[in-house]
mmCIF file of C-alpha atoms and ligand atoms in Angstrom:
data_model
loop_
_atom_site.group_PDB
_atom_site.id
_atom_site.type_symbol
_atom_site.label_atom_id
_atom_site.label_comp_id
_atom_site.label_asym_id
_atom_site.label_seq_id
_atom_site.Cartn_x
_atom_site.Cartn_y
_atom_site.Cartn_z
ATOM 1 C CA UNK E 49 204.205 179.876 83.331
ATOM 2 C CA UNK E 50 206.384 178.195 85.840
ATOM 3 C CA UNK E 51 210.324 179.946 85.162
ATOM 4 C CA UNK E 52 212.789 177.459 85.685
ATOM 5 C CA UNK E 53 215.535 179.339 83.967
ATOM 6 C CA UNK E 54 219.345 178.857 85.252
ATOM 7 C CA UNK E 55 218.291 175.153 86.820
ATOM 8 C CA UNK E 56 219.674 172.281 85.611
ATOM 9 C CA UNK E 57 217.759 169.473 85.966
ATOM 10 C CA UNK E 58 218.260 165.375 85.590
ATOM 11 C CA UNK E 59 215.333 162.967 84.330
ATOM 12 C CA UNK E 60 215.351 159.223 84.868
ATOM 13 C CA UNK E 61 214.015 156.967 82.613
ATOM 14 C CA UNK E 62 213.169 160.294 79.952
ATOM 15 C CA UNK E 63 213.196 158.329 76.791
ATOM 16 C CA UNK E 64 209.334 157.935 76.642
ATOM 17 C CA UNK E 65 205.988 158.509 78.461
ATOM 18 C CA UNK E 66 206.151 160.452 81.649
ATOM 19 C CA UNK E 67 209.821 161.264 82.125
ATOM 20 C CA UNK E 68 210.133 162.696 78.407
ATOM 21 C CA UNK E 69 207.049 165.147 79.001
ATOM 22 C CA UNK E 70 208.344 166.177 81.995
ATOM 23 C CA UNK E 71 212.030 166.662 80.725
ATOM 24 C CA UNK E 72 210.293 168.075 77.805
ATOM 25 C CA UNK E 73 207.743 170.557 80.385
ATOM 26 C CA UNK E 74 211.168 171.613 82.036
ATOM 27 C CA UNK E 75 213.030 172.645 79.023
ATOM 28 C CA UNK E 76 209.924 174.837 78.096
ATOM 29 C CA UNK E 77 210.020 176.472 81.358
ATOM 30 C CA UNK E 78 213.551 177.048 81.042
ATOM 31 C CA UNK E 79 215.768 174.704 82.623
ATOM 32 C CA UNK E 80 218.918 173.010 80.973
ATOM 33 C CA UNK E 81 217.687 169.166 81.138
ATOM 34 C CA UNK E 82 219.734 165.534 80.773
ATOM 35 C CA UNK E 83 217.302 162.819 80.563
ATOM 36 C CA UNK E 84 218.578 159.429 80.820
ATOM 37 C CA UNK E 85 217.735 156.018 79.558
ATOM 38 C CA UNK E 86 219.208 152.602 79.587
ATOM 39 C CA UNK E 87 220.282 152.428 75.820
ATOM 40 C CA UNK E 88 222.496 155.541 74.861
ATOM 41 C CA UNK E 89 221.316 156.294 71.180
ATOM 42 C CA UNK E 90 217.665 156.075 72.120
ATOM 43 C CA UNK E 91 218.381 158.359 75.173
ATOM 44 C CA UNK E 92 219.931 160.952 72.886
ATOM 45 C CA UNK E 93 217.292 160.335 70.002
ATOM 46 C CA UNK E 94 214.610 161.511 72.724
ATOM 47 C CA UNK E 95 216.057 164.342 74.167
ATOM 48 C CA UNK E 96 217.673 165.826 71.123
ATOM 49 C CA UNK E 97 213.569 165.881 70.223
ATOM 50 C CA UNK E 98 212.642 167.968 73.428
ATOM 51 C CA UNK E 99 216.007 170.141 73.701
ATOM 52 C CA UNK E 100 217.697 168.422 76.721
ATOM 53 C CA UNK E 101 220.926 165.982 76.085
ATOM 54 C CA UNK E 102 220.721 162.636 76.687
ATOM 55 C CA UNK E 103 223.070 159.410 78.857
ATOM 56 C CA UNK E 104 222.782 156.302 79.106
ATOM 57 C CA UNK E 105 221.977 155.250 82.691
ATOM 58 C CA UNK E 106 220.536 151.931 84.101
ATOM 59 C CA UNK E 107 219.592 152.952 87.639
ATOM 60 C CA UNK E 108 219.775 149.566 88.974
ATOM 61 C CA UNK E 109 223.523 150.180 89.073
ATOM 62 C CA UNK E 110 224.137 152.336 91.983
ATOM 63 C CA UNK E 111 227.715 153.328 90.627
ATOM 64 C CA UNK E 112 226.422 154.507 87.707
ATOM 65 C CA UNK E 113 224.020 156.543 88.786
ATOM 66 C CA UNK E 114 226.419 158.269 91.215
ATOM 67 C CA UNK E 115 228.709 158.485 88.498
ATOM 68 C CA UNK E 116 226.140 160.387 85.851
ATOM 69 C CA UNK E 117 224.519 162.366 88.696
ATOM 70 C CA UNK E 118 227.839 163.588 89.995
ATOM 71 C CA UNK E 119 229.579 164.432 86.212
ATOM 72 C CA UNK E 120 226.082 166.247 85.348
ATOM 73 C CA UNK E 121 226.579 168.313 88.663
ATOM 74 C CA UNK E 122 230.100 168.830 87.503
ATOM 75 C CA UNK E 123 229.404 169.848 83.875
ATOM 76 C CA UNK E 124 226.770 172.167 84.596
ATOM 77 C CA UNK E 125 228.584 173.216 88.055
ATOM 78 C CA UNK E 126 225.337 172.193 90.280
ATOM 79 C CA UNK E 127 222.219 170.208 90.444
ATOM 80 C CA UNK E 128 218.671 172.118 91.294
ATOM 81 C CA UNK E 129 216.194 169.180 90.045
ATOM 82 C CA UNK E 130 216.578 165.275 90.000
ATOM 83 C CA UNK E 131 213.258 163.709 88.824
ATOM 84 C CA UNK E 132 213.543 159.643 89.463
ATOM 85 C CA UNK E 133 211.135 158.577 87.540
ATOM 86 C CA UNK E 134 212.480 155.505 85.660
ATOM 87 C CA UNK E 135 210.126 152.528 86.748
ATOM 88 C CA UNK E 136 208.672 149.375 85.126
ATOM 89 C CA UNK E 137 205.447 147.523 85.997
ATOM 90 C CA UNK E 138 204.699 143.896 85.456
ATOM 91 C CA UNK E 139 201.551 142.331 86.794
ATOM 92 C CA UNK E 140 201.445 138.910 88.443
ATOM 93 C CA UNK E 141 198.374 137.494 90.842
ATOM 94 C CA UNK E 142 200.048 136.120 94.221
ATOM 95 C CA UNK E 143 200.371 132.523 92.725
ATOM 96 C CA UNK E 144 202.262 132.725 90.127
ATOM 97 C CA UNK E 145 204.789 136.331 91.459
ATOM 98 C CA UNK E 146 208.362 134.997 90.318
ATOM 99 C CA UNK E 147 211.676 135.203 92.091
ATOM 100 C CA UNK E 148 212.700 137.372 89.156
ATOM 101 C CA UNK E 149 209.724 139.320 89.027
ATOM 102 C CA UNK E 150 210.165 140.298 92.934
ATOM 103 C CA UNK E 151 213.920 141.165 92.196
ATOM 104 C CA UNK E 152 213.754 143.184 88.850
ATOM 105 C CA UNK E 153 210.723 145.271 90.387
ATOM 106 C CA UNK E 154 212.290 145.998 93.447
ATOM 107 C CA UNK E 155 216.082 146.494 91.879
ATOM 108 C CA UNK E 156 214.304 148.880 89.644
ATOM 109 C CA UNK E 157 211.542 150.939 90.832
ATOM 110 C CA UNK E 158 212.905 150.688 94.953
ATOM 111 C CA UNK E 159 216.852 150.244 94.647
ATOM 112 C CA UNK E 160 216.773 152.374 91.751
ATOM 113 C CA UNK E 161 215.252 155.709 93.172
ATOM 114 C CA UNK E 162 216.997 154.981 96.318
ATOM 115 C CA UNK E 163 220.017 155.561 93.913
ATOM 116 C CA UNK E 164 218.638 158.234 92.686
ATOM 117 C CA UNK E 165 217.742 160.215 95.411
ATOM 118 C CA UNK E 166 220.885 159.124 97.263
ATOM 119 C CA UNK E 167 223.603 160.552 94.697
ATOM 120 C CA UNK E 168 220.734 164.010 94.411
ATOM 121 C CA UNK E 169 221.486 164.737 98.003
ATOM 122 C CA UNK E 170 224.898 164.246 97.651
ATOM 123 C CA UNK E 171 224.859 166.372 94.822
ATOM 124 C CA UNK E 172 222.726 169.029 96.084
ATOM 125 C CA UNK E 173 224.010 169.260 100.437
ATOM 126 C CA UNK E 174 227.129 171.409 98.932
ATOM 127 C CA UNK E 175 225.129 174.118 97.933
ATOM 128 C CA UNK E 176 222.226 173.455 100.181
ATOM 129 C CA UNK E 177 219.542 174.204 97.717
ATOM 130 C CA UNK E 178 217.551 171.926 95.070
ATOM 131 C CA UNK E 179 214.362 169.610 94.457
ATOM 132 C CA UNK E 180 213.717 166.363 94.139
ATOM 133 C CA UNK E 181 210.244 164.147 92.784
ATOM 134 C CA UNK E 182 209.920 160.328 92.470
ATOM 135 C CA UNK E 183 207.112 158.639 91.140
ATOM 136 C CA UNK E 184 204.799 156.575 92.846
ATOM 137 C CA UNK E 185 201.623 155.635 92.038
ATOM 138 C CA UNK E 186 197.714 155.235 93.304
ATOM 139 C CA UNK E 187 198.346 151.527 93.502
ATOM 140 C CA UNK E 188 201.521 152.116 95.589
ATOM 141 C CA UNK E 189 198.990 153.936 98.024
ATOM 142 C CA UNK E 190 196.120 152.085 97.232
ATOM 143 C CA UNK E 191 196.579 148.403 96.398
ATOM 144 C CA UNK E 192 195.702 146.693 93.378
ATOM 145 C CA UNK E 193 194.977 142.914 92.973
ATOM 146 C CA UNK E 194 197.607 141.198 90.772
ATOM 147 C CA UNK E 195 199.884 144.301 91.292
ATOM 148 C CA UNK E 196 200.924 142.913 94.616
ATOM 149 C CA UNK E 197 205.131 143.581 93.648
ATOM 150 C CA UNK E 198 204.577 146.708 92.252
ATOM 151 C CA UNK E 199 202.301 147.572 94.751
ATOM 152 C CA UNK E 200 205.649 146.774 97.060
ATOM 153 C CA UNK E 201 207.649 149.097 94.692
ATOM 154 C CA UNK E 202 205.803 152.202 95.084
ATOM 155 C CA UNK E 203 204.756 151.944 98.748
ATOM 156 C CA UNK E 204 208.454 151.725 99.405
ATOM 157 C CA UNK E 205 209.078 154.562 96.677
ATOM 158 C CA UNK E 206 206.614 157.127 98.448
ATOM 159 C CA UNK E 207 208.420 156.538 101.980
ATOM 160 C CA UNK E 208 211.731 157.437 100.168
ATOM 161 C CA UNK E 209 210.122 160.590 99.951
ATOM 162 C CA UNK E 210 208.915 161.118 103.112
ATOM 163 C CA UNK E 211 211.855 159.925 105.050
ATOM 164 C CA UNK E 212 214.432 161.646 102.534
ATOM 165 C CA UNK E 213 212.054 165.103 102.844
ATOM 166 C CA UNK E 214 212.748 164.853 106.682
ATOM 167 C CA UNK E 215 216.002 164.048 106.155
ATOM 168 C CA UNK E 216 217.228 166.982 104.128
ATOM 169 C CA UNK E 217 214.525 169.785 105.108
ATOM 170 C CA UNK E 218 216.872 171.365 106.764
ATOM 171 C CA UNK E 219 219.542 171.395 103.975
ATOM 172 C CA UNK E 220 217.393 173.388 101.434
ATOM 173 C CA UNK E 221 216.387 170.163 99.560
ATOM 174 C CA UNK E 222 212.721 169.631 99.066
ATOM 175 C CA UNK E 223 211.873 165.680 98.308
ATOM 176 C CA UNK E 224 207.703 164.652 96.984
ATOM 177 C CA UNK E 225 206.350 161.794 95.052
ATOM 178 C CA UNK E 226 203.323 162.190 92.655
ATOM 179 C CA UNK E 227 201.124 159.266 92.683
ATOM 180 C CA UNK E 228 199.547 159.237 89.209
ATOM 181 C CA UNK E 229 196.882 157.333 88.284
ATOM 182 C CA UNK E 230 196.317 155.312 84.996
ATOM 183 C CA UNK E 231 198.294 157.365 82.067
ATOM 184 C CA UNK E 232 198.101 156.822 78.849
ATOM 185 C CA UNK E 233 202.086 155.541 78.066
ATOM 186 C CA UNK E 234 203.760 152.570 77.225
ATOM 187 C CA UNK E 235 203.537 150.964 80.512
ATOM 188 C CA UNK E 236 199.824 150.688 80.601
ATOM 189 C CA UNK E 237 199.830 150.242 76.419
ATOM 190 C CA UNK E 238 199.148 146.355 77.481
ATOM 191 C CA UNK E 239 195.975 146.873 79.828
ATOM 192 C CA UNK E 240 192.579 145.787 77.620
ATOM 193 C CA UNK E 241 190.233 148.011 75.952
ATOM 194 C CA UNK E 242 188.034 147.085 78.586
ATOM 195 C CA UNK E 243 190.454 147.795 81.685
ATOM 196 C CA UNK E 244 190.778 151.146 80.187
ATOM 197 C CA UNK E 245 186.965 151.987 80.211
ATOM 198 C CA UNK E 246 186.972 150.398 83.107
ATOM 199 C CA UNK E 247 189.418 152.748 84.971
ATOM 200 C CA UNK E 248 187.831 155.858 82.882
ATOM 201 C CA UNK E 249 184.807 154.915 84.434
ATOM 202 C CA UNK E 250 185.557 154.615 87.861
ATOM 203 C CA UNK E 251 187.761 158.405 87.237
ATOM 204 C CA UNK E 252 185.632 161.082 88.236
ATOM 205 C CA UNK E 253 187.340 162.834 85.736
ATOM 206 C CA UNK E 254 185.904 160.439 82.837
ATOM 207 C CA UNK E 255 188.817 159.374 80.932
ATOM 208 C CA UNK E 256 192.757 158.564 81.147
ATOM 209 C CA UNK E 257 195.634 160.321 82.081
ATOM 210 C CA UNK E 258 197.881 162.081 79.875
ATOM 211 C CA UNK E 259 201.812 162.051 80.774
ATOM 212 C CA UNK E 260 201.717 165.685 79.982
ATOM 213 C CA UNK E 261 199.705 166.174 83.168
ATOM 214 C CA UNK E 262 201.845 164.246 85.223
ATOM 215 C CA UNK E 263 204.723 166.033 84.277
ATOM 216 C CA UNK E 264 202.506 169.303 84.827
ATOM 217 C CA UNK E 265 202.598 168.551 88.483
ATOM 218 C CA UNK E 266 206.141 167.629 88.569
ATOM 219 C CA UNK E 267 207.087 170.318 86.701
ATOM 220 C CA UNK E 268 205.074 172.605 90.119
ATOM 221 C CA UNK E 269 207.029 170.583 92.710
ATOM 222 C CA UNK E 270 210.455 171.317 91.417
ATOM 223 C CA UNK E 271 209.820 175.040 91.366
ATOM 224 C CA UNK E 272 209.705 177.902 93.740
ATOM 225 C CA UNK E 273 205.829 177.950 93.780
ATOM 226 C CA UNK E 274 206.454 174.906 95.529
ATOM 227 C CA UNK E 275 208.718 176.425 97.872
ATOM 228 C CA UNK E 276 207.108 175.056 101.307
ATOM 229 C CA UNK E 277 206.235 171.732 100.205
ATOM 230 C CA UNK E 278 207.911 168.822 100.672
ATOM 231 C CA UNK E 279 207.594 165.342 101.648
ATOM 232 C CA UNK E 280 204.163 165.072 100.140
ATOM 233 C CA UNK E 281 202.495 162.187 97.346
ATOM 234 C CA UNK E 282 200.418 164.235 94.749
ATOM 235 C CA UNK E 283 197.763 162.289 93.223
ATOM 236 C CA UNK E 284 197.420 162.980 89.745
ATOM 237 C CA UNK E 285 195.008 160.314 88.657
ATOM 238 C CA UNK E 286 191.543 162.280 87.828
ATOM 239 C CA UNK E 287 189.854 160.947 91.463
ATOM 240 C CA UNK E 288 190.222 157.925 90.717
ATOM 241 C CA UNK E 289 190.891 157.242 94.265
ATOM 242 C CA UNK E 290 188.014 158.856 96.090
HETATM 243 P P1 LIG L 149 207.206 153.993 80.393
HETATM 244 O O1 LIG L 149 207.228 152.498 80.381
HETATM 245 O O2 LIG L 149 206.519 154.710 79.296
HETATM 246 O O3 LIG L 149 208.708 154.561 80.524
HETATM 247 C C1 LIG L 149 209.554 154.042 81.495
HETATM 248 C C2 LIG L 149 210.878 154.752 81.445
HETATM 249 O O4 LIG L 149 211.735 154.183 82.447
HETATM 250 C C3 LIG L 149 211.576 154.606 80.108
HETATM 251 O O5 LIG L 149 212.158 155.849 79.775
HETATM 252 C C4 LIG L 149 212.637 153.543 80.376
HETATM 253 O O6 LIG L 149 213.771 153.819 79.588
HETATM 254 C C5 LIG L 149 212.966 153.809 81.832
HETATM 255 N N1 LIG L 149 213.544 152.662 82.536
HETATM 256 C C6 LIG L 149 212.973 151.470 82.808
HETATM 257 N N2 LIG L 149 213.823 150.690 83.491
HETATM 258 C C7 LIG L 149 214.975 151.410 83.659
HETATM 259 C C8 LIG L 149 216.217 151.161 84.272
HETATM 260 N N3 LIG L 149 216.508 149.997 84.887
HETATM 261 N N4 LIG L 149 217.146 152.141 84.264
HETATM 262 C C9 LIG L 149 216.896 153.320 83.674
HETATM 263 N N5 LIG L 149 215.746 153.632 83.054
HETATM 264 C C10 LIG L 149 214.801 152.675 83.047
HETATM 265 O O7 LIG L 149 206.569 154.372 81.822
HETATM 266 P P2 LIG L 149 205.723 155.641 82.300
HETATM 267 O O8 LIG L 149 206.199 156.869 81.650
HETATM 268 O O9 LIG L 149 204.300 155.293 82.228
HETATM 269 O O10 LIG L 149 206.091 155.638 83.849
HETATM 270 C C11 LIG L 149 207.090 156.468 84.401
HETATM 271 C C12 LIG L 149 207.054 156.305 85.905
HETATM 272 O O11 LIG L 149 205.730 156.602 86.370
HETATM 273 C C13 LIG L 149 207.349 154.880 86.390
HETATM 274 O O12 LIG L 149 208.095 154.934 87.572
HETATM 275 C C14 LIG L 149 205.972 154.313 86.652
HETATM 276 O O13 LIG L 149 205.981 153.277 87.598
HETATM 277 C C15 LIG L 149 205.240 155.545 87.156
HETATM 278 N N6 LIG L 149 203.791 155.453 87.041
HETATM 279 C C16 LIG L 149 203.188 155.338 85.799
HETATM 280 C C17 LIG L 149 201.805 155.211 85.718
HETATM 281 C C18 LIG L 149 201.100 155.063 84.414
HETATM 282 O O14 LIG L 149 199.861 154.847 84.433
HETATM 283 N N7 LIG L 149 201.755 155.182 83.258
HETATM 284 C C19 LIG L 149 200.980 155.216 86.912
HETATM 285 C C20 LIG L 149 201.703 155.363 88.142
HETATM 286 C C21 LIG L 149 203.065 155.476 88.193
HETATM 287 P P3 LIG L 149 214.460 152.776 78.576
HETATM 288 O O15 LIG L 149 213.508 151.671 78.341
HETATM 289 O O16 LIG L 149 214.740 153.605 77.358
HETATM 290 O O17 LIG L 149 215.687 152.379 79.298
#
């Protein structure tokens, strides 16, 4: 089992799905965790039911986020793991993509991380030491028709990661993306019955992904088995690429 005792760690977006298993798959390897959320009572509802303490956060605000990253840093006296995974996903073929569609998907799942990540660094450079995973996804890597935005969103998410892993090598900080494939959450709660055996069938693998398996792989990056890996996107999606 991975031992991530004496790390503190911050999840994005941990009030459901991915980012609660993985705040949830850090607390059980050992780490003190704050998981964030955009409403403060449902934040703290989730984490109080996976041990970790819980903010309200909306990381389209870049204040905020520096604000909450920087008074978690200064709690807890330092910052090993920052996991931005808070992301939505609305579909839309090229026709009919929105103005607001475009600008909520990129404010979120692009602006947001780049938050994210940004205020980490800062947070980490003083004692040149920590870990950092955002989530992309197959599609960002991939393509997927009607998916053109998000698409967008998590090409540009996965080259946060590479440029920020180049960026801070050299400072101690390690910076990957997983790419996970379709998981079984409330983002992809709205895809058909039929889309879902679809994408089973096409998974070598047979079936789904869980968010417990997602956060499995996370839960590797941030620690020291990890150690000389960095600026890499993990698939986590059962093959379904290959
Ligand atoms: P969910 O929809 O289950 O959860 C999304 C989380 O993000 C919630 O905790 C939500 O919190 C939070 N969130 C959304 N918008 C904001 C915001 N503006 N500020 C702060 N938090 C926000 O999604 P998943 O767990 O499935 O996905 C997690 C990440 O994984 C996303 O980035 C997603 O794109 C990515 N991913 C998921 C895949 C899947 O198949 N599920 C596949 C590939 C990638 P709240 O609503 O409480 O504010």
């Amino acid at each position: 089992m991975t031992d991530l005792s004496g790390r503190v760690a911050l999840v994005t977006g941990g009030t459901r799905g991915i980012g609660l298993a993985t705040a949830r798959a850090l607390v059980e390897a050992g780490a003190t965790v704050v998981l964030t959320g955009r409403d403060e009572a449902r934040a703290k509802e989730a984490a109080a039911s996976v041990g970790a303490s819980g903010l309200a956060l909306d990381v389209t605000d870049a204040k905020a986020v520096s604000t909450v990253v920087r008074g978690v840093a200064k709690e807890h006296g330092k910052l090993d793991i920052v996991v931005a995974n808070a992301g939505i996903m609305e579909d839309a073929l090229l026709g009919m993509i929105k103005e607001e569609l475009v600008d909520t998907t990129l404010s979120t799942n692009v602006a947001g991380t780049l938050h994210t990540v940004q205020a980490a660094a800062r947070a980490m450079l003083r004692k040149k030491t920590g870990s950092i995973v955002v989530l992309a996804s197959i599609v960002g890597e991939h393509g997927s028709a009607g998916q053109t935005v998000y698409a967008a969103s998590k090409a540009a998410v996965a080259n946060i990661a590479r440029s920020a892993a180049k960026e801070l090598g050299r400072s101690g900080i390690r910076v990957n993306a997983v790419a996970p494939g379709v998981i079984e959450t409330d983002l992809t709660a709205g895809l058909s019955e039929d889309a879902k055996a679809e994408n089973a069938g096409k998974t070598p693998l047979g079936r789904l992904g869980r968010a417990e398996e997602v956060a499995n792989a996370i839960r590797f990056l941030v620690s020291d088995e990890a150690s000389f890996i960095t600026g890499q996107v993990l698939g986590v999606d059962g093959g379904l690429v290959l």
